[in-house]
Amino acid sequence: MAATTQEAHPVVIAIDGPSGTGKSSTSKAVAARLGLDYLDTGAQYRAITWWMLSGGIDIHDPAAVAAAASKPEIVSGTDPLAPAITVDGTDVSGPIRGQDVTAAVSAVSAVPEVRSRITRLQRTLAAGAPRGIVAEGRDIGTTVLPDADLKIFLTASPEARAARRSNELKGNGGTPGVAATREALLKRDAADSGRTTSPLAKAGDAIEVDTTELTLEQVIERVIGLVEERKQRVR
Ligand SMILES: Nc1ncnc2c1ncn2[C@@H]1O[C@H](COP(=O)(O)OP(=O)(O)O)[C@@H](O)[C@H]1O
Ligand SMILES: Nc1ccn([C@@H]2O[C@H](COP(=O)(O)OP(=O)(O)O)[C@@H](O)[C@H]2O)c(=O)n1
């Protein structure tokens, strides 16, 4: 008989922060290296926004958004090497990154009925992750998974964030310059931080990592180091 080996309990990592701080890149890499699932919660809010825009729903009418919030079927893949998202069976991973969705998503995600619907999906995915999950967004540590084993809040200067995002958009054929990108990011930060329901915020027990002067690899190593530290402490 083999000695009783204790199954490690699934590890839940919450990574929050504003746009362009490195949440998606860091979360995907950490999940892939640790063999965990990955959840991009921003993609879910973008997907429901894409569906509303496609269906002609007035996204500035919270009652209309609330009434439609439960209608689309949103399915998120959780493989960090091939994150996928579909709405009613259509792959929307490309269209949800468009400027129209980016400009509309903060209004849609501020509606409480949208948040409760998406939060339910997120908790179901986290609960079903066999080895655990890295979930990234704005309210993971505060609202979605308040009992996460590790909470990280990423920050970076607006200049660094705008330069990164602008570079990325150029690669995707977009043209906005750094100044326009910076303005758009700050506007979205203000809307996301200022909403009543589950705003963008650092959880009291989250560890803040300023990525302005760090390479992506340094951020990934920092987070993996914090996961290891946490494991040592609970052993
Ligand atoms: N520490 C870093 N240094 C330089 N570029 C980075 C760093 N972290 C992420 N990036 C780049 O910045 C862009 C935005 O990163 P992303 O992970 O999508 O941020 P977020 O999910 O917070 O919006 C991507 O092109 C990514 O490769
Ligand atoms: N947990 C989350 C994640 C995203 N969001 C909303 O979804 C938008 C898009 O999130 P994202 O993570 O794709 O944004 P980027 O950081 O990629 O620019 C945010 O600006 C928020 O309005 C949210 O409200 N709560």
Short mmCIF file of C-alpha atoms and ligand atoms in Angstrom, two decimals:
data_model
loop_
_atom_site.label_atom_id
_atom_site.label_comp_id
_atom_site.label_asym_id
_atom_site.label_seq_id
_atom_site.Cartn_x
_atom_site.Cartn_y
_atom_site.Cartn_z
CA MET A 1 0.00 0.00 0.00
CA ALA A 2 1.30 3.40 -0.89
CA ALA A 3 1.64 5.87 1.92
CA THR A 4 -1.28 8.26 2.01
CA THR A 5 -0.35 11.19 -0.17
CA GLN A 6 -2.36 14.29 0.41
CA GLU A 7 -3.92 15.76 -2.73
CA ALA A 8 -2.84 19.40 -2.93
CA HIS A 9 -5.90 21.61 -2.67
CA PRO A 10 -6.61 23.68 -5.78
CA VAL A 11 -4.80 27.02 -5.71
CA VAL A 12 -6.79 30.15 -6.51
CA ILE A 13 -4.90 33.25 -7.63
CA ALA A 14 -6.64 36.59 -8.19
CA ILE A 15 -4.88 39.20 -10.33
CA ASP A 16 -6.53 42.61 -10.56
CA GLY A 17 -5.55 46.04 -11.77
CA PRO A 18 -6.24 48.63 -14.44
CA SER A 19 -5.72 48.19 -18.17
CA GLY A 20 -2.21 47.69 -19.53
CA THR A 21 -0.60 46.73 -16.24
CA GLY A 22 0.15 43.22 -17.54
CA LYS A 23 -2.69 41.19 -16.02
CA SER A 24 -3.43 38.99 -19.05
CA SER A 25 0.18 38.29 -20.05
CA THR A 26 1.22 37.58 -16.46
CA SER A 27 -1.83 35.47 -15.62
CA LYS A 28 -1.55 33.29 -18.73
CA ALA A 29 2.14 32.63 -18.15
CA VAL A 30 1.72 31.91 -14.42
CA ALA A 31 -1.20 29.54 -15.12
CA ALA A 32 0.71 27.74 -17.88
CA ARG A 33 3.86 27.30 -15.75
CA LEU A 34 1.93 26.10 -12.69
CA GLY A 35 -0.49 23.87 -14.64
CA LEU A 36 -3.55 25.89 -13.61
CA ASP A 37 -6.62 27.06 -15.49
CA TYR A 38 -6.80 30.67 -16.65
CA LEU A 39 -9.78 33.01 -16.74
CA ASP A 40 -9.84 36.37 -18.51
CA THR A 41 -12.89 38.02 -16.91
CA GLY A 42 -12.44 41.18 -19.00
CA ALA A 43 -13.07 39.03 -22.09
CA GLN A 44 -16.43 38.00 -20.62
CA TYR A 45 -17.49 41.63 -20.10
CA ARG A 46 -16.23 42.43 -23.58
CA ALA A 47 -18.21 39.47 -25.01
CA ILE A 48 -21.52 40.53 -23.47
CA THR A 49 -20.82 44.10 -24.66
CA TRP A 50 -20.12 42.83 -28.20
CA TRP A 51 -23.43 40.92 -28.15
CA MET A 52 -25.34 44.03 -27.00
CA LEU A 53 -23.75 46.24 -29.66
CA SER A 54 -24.42 43.62 -32.35
CA GLY A 55 -28.07 43.39 -31.29
CA GLY A 56 -28.59 47.16 -31.36
CA ILE A 57 -29.18 47.46 -27.60
CA ASP A 58 -28.64 51.00 -26.32
CA ILE A 59 -25.69 50.43 -24.00
CA HIS A 60 -26.26 53.80 -22.34
CA ASP A 61 -29.71 52.67 -21.17
CA PRO A 62 -29.04 50.60 -18.01
CA ALA A 63 -32.61 49.23 -17.98
CA ALA A 64 -32.24 47.91 -21.54
CA VAL A 65 -28.83 46.41 -20.69
CA ALA A 66 -30.22 44.83 -17.51
CA ALA A 67 -33.20 43.32 -19.36
CA ALA A 68 -30.88 41.66 -21.90
CA ALA A 69 -28.14 40.60 -19.47
CA SER A 70 -29.21 36.97 -19.12
CA LYS A 71 -29.83 36.31 -22.82
CA PRO A 72 -26.48 35.51 -24.51
CA GLU A 73 -24.72 32.25 -23.77
CA ILE A 74 -21.12 33.07 -22.92
CA VAL A 75 -18.60 30.24 -22.79
CA SER A 76 -15.00 30.82 -21.69
CA GLY A 77 -12.20 28.36 -22.40
CA THR A 78 -9.73 28.15 -19.53
CA ASP A 79 -6.60 26.78 -21.24
CA PRO A 80 -3.89 29.43 -20.71
CA LEU A 81 -2.20 28.38 -23.96
CA ALA A 82 -5.38 28.78 -26.02
CA PRO A 83 -7.86 31.06 -24.26
CA ALA A 84 -11.16 31.06 -26.12
CA ILE A 85 -14.50 32.81 -25.79
CA THR A 86 -17.77 32.24 -27.61
CA VAL A 87 -21.13 33.99 -27.55
CA ASP A 88 -24.06 31.81 -28.64
CA GLY A 89 -21.51 29.50 -30.25
CA THR A 90 -19.65 32.23 -32.22
CA ASP A 91 -15.93 32.71 -31.54
CA VAL A 92 -15.61 36.39 -30.61
CA SER A 93 -11.98 36.48 -29.46
CA GLY A 94 -11.08 38.87 -32.32
CA PRO A 95 -14.09 41.24 -32.37
CA ILE A 96 -14.14 41.81 -28.60
CA ARG A 97 -10.77 43.63 -28.89
CA GLY A 98 -12.20 46.24 -31.32
CA GLN A 99 -12.35 49.94 -30.41
CA ASP A 100 -16.17 49.95 -30.41
CA VAL A 101 -16.29 47.27 -27.70
CA THR A 102 -13.46 48.89 -25.72
CA ALA A 103 -15.32 52.22 -25.71
CA ALA A 104 -18.62 50.62 -24.59
CA VAL A 105 -17.53 47.96 -22.09
CA SER A 106 -17.33 50.16 -18.97
CA ALA A 107 -20.97 51.25 -19.36
CA VAL A 108 -22.18 47.67 -19.77
CA SER A 109 -20.05 46.26 -16.97
CA ALA A 110 -21.38 48.88 -14.51
CA VAL A 111 -24.90 47.40 -14.69
CA PRO A 112 -25.54 45.22 -11.60
CA GLU A 113 -27.53 42.55 -13.53
CA VAL A 114 -24.58 42.11 -15.91
CA ARG A 115 -22.16 41.81 -13.02
CA SER A 116 -24.22 39.25 -11.09
CA ARG A 117 -24.65 37.11 -14.20
CA ILE A 118 -20.95 37.19 -15.12
CA THR A 119 -19.81 36.75 -11.51
CA ARG A 120 -21.86 33.53 -11.32
CA LEU A 121 -20.14 32.19 -14.45
CA GLN A 122 -16.74 33.09 -12.99
CA ARG A 123 -17.37 31.33 -9.68
CA THR A 124 -18.60 28.19 -11.46
CA LEU A 125 -15.45 28.06 -13.59
CA ALA A 126 -13.20 28.64 -10.57
CA ALA A 127 -14.95 25.96 -8.54
CA GLY A 128 -14.56 23.45 -11.39
CA ALA A 129 -10.82 23.98 -12.00
CA PRO A 130 -9.19 20.70 -10.96
CA ARG A 131 -5.78 22.09 -9.95
CA GLY A 132 -6.84 25.67 -9.45
CA ILE A 133 -7.11 28.85 -11.47
CA VAL A 134 -5.54 32.22 -12.16
CA ALA A 135 -8.42 34.66 -12.66
CA GLU A 136 -7.71 38.23 -13.74
CA GLY A 137 -9.89 41.31 -13.85
CA ARG A 138 -10.97 44.26 -11.72
CA ASP A 139 -12.92 42.76 -8.80
CA ILE A 140 -11.62 39.20 -8.46
CA GLY A 141 -9.91 39.73 -5.09
CA THR A 142 -12.66 41.97 -3.70
CA THR A 143 -15.86 40.31 -4.91
CA VAL A 144 -15.60 37.27 -7.18
CA LEU A 145 -13.11 35.15 -5.22
CA PRO A 146 -12.59 36.92 -1.89
CA ASP A 147 -11.10 33.73 -0.38
CA ALA A 148 -8.37 33.42 -3.05
CA ASP A 149 -5.09 31.96 -1.79
CA LEU A 150 -3.13 34.83 -3.30
CA LYS A 151 -4.29 38.26 -4.44
CA ILE A 152 -2.13 40.47 -6.60
CA PHE A 153 -2.91 44.05 -7.63
CA LEU A 154 -0.84 45.16 -10.61
CA THR A 155 -0.18 48.84 -11.28
CA ALA A 156 1.98 50.82 -13.73
CA SER A 157 2.29 54.46 -14.69
CA PRO A 158 -0.29 55.71 -17.22
CA GLU A 159 2.60 56.45 -19.61
CA ALA A 160 3.94 52.88 -19.49
CA ARG A 161 0.45 51.41 -19.83
CA ALA A 162 -0.41 53.64 -22.79
CA ALA A 163 2.89 52.86 -24.53
CA ARG A 164 2.30 49.10 -24.11
CA ARG A 165 -1.31 49.23 -25.32
CA SER A 166 -0.54 51.52 -28.23
CA ASN A 167 2.25 49.19 -29.34
CA GLU A 168 -0.11 46.25 -29.17
CA LEU A 169 -2.85 48.05 -31.16
CA LYS A 170 -0.29 48.96 -33.83
CA GLY A 171 0.54 45.27 -34.13
CA ASN A 172 -3.18 44.61 -34.64
CA GLY A 173 -3.40 47.14 -37.47
CA GLY A 174 -4.86 49.90 -35.26
CA THR A 175 -3.52 53.45 -35.35
CA PRO A 176 -4.21 55.35 -32.10
CA GLY A 177 -1.13 57.12 -30.75
CA VAL A 178 0.16 56.94 -27.19
CA ALA A 179 -1.57 60.20 -26.11
CA ALA A 180 -5.00 59.12 -27.38
CA THR A 181 -4.54 55.66 -25.87
CA ARG A 182 -3.55 57.21 -22.53
CA GLU A 183 -6.70 59.37 -22.48
CA ALA A 184 -8.90 56.38 -23.32
CA LEU A 185 -7.27 54.24 -20.59
CA LEU A 186 -7.69 56.93 -17.94
CA LYS A 187 -11.32 57.46 -18.91
CA ARG A 188 -11.99 53.72 -18.56
CA ASP A 189 -10.10 53.58 -15.22
CA ALA A 190 -12.27 56.40 -13.88
CA ALA A 191 -15.50 54.70 -14.98
CA ASP A 192 -14.40 51.28 -13.64
CA SER A 193 -13.19 52.71 -10.30
CA GLY A 194 -16.18 55.01 -9.88
CA ARG A 195 -19.05 52.60 -10.45
CA THR A 196 -21.20 51.60 -7.48
CA THR A 197 -21.25 47.83 -7.96
CA SER A 198 -17.96 46.05 -7.49
CA PRO A 199 -15.60 48.78 -8.70
CA LEU A 200 -11.98 48.31 -9.72
CA ALA A 201 -10.22 48.26 -6.34
CA LYS A 202 -7.30 46.69 -4.53
CA ALA A 203 -8.44 44.16 -1.92
CA GLY A 204 -7.16 44.93 1.58
CA ASP A 205 -5.11 41.72 1.57
CA ALA A 206 -3.79 42.03 -2.00
CA ILE A 207 -0.07 42.49 -2.72
CA GLU A 208 0.60 45.44 -4.99
CA VAL A 209 3.21 45.02 -7.72
CA ASP A 210 4.21 48.11 -9.72
CA THR A 211 5.23 46.80 -13.15
CA THR A 212 6.37 50.13 -14.63
CA GLU A 213 10.08 49.31 -14.42
CA LEU A 214 9.79 45.52 -14.59
CA THR A 215 9.97 43.27 -17.63
CA LEU A 216 7.11 40.84 -18.13
CA GLU A 217 9.41 37.98 -17.13
CA GLN A 218 10.27 39.75 -13.86
CA VAL A 219 6.57 40.17 -13.06
CA ILE A 220 5.87 36.50 -13.79
CA GLU A 221 8.76 35.42 -11.56
CA ARG A 222 7.59 37.73 -8.78
CA VAL A 223 4.09 36.23 -8.83
CA ILE A 224 5.38 32.64 -8.96
CA GLY A 225 7.69 33.50 -6.04
CA LEU A 226 4.70 34.76 -4.05
CA VAL A 227 2.76 31.55 -4.82
CA GLU A 228 5.71 29.47 -3.57
CA GLU A 229 5.99 31.60 -0.42
CA ARG A 230 2.31 31.16 0.25
CA LYS A 231 2.61 27.35 -0.15
CA GLN A 232 5.52 27.25 2.34
CA ARG A 233 3.43 29.14 4.86
CA VAL A 234 0.44 26.77 4.70
CA ARG A 235 2.59 23.62 4.76
N1 LIG B 1 6.16 44.32 -17.59
C1 LIG B 1 5.92 44.59 -18.88
N2 LIG B 1 6.79 45.30 -19.61
C2 LIG B 1 6.55 45.61 -20.90
N3 LIG B 1 5.44 45.23 -21.58
C3 LIG B 1 4.53 44.51 -20.94
C4 LIG B 1 4.71 44.15 -19.55
N4 LIG B 1 3.63 43.45 -19.16
C5 LIG B 1 2.82 43.38 -20.24
N5 LIG B 1 3.37 44.00 -21.30
C6 LIG B 1 2.76 44.19 -22.64
O1 LIG B 1 1.77 45.20 -22.48
C7 LIG B 1 0.62 44.90 -23.23
C8 LIG B 1 -0.60 44.86 -22.29
O2 LIG B 1 -0.44 43.76 -21.41
P1 LIG B 1 -1.68 42.92 -20.88
O3 LIG B 1 -1.13 41.71 -20.24
O4 LIG B 1 -2.70 42.73 -21.97
O5 LIG B 1 -2.27 43.94 -19.79
P2 LIG B 1 -3.70 43.99 -19.11
O6 LIG B 1 -4.28 42.61 -19.17
O7 LIG B 1 -3.46 44.45 -17.72
O8 LIG B 1 -4.51 44.98 -19.90
C9 LIG B 1 0.88 43.59 -23.94
O9 LIG B 1 1.30 43.86 -25.24
C10 LIG B 1 2.01 42.96 -23.14
O10 LIG B 1 2.86 42.15 -23.92
N1 LIG B 2 -13.48 41.67 -13.42
C1 LIG B 2 -13.72 42.61 -14.36
C2 LIG B 2 -13.00 42.57 -15.57
C3 LIG B 2 -13.28 43.53 -16.53
N2 LIG B 2 -14.25 44.44 -16.30
C4 LIG B 2 -14.68 45.41 -17.32
O1 LIG B 2 -14.26 44.97 -18.59
C5 LIG B 2 -13.44 45.95 -19.22
C6 LIG B 2 -12.43 45.27 -20.10
O2 LIG B 2 -11.53 44.55 -19.29
P1 LIG B 2 -10.16 43.99 -19.89
O3 LIG B 2 -9.48 43.30 -18.79
O4 LIG B 2 -10.41 43.24 -21.15
O5 LIG B 2 -9.44 45.33 -20.26
P2 LIG B 2 -7.94 45.53 -20.69
O6 LIG B 2 -7.19 45.53 -19.40
O7 LIG B 2 -7.56 44.39 -21.56
O8 LIG B 2 -7.92 46.81 -21.37
C7 LIG B 2 -12.91 46.80 -18.08
O9 LIG B 2 -12.57 48.12 -18.49
C8 LIG B 2 -14.09 46.80 -17.12
O10 LIG B 2 -15.08 47.74 -17.50
C9 LIG B 2 -14.92 44.48 -15.09
O11 LIG B 2 -15.77 45.33 -14.88
N3 LIG B 2 -14.64 43.55 -14.14
#
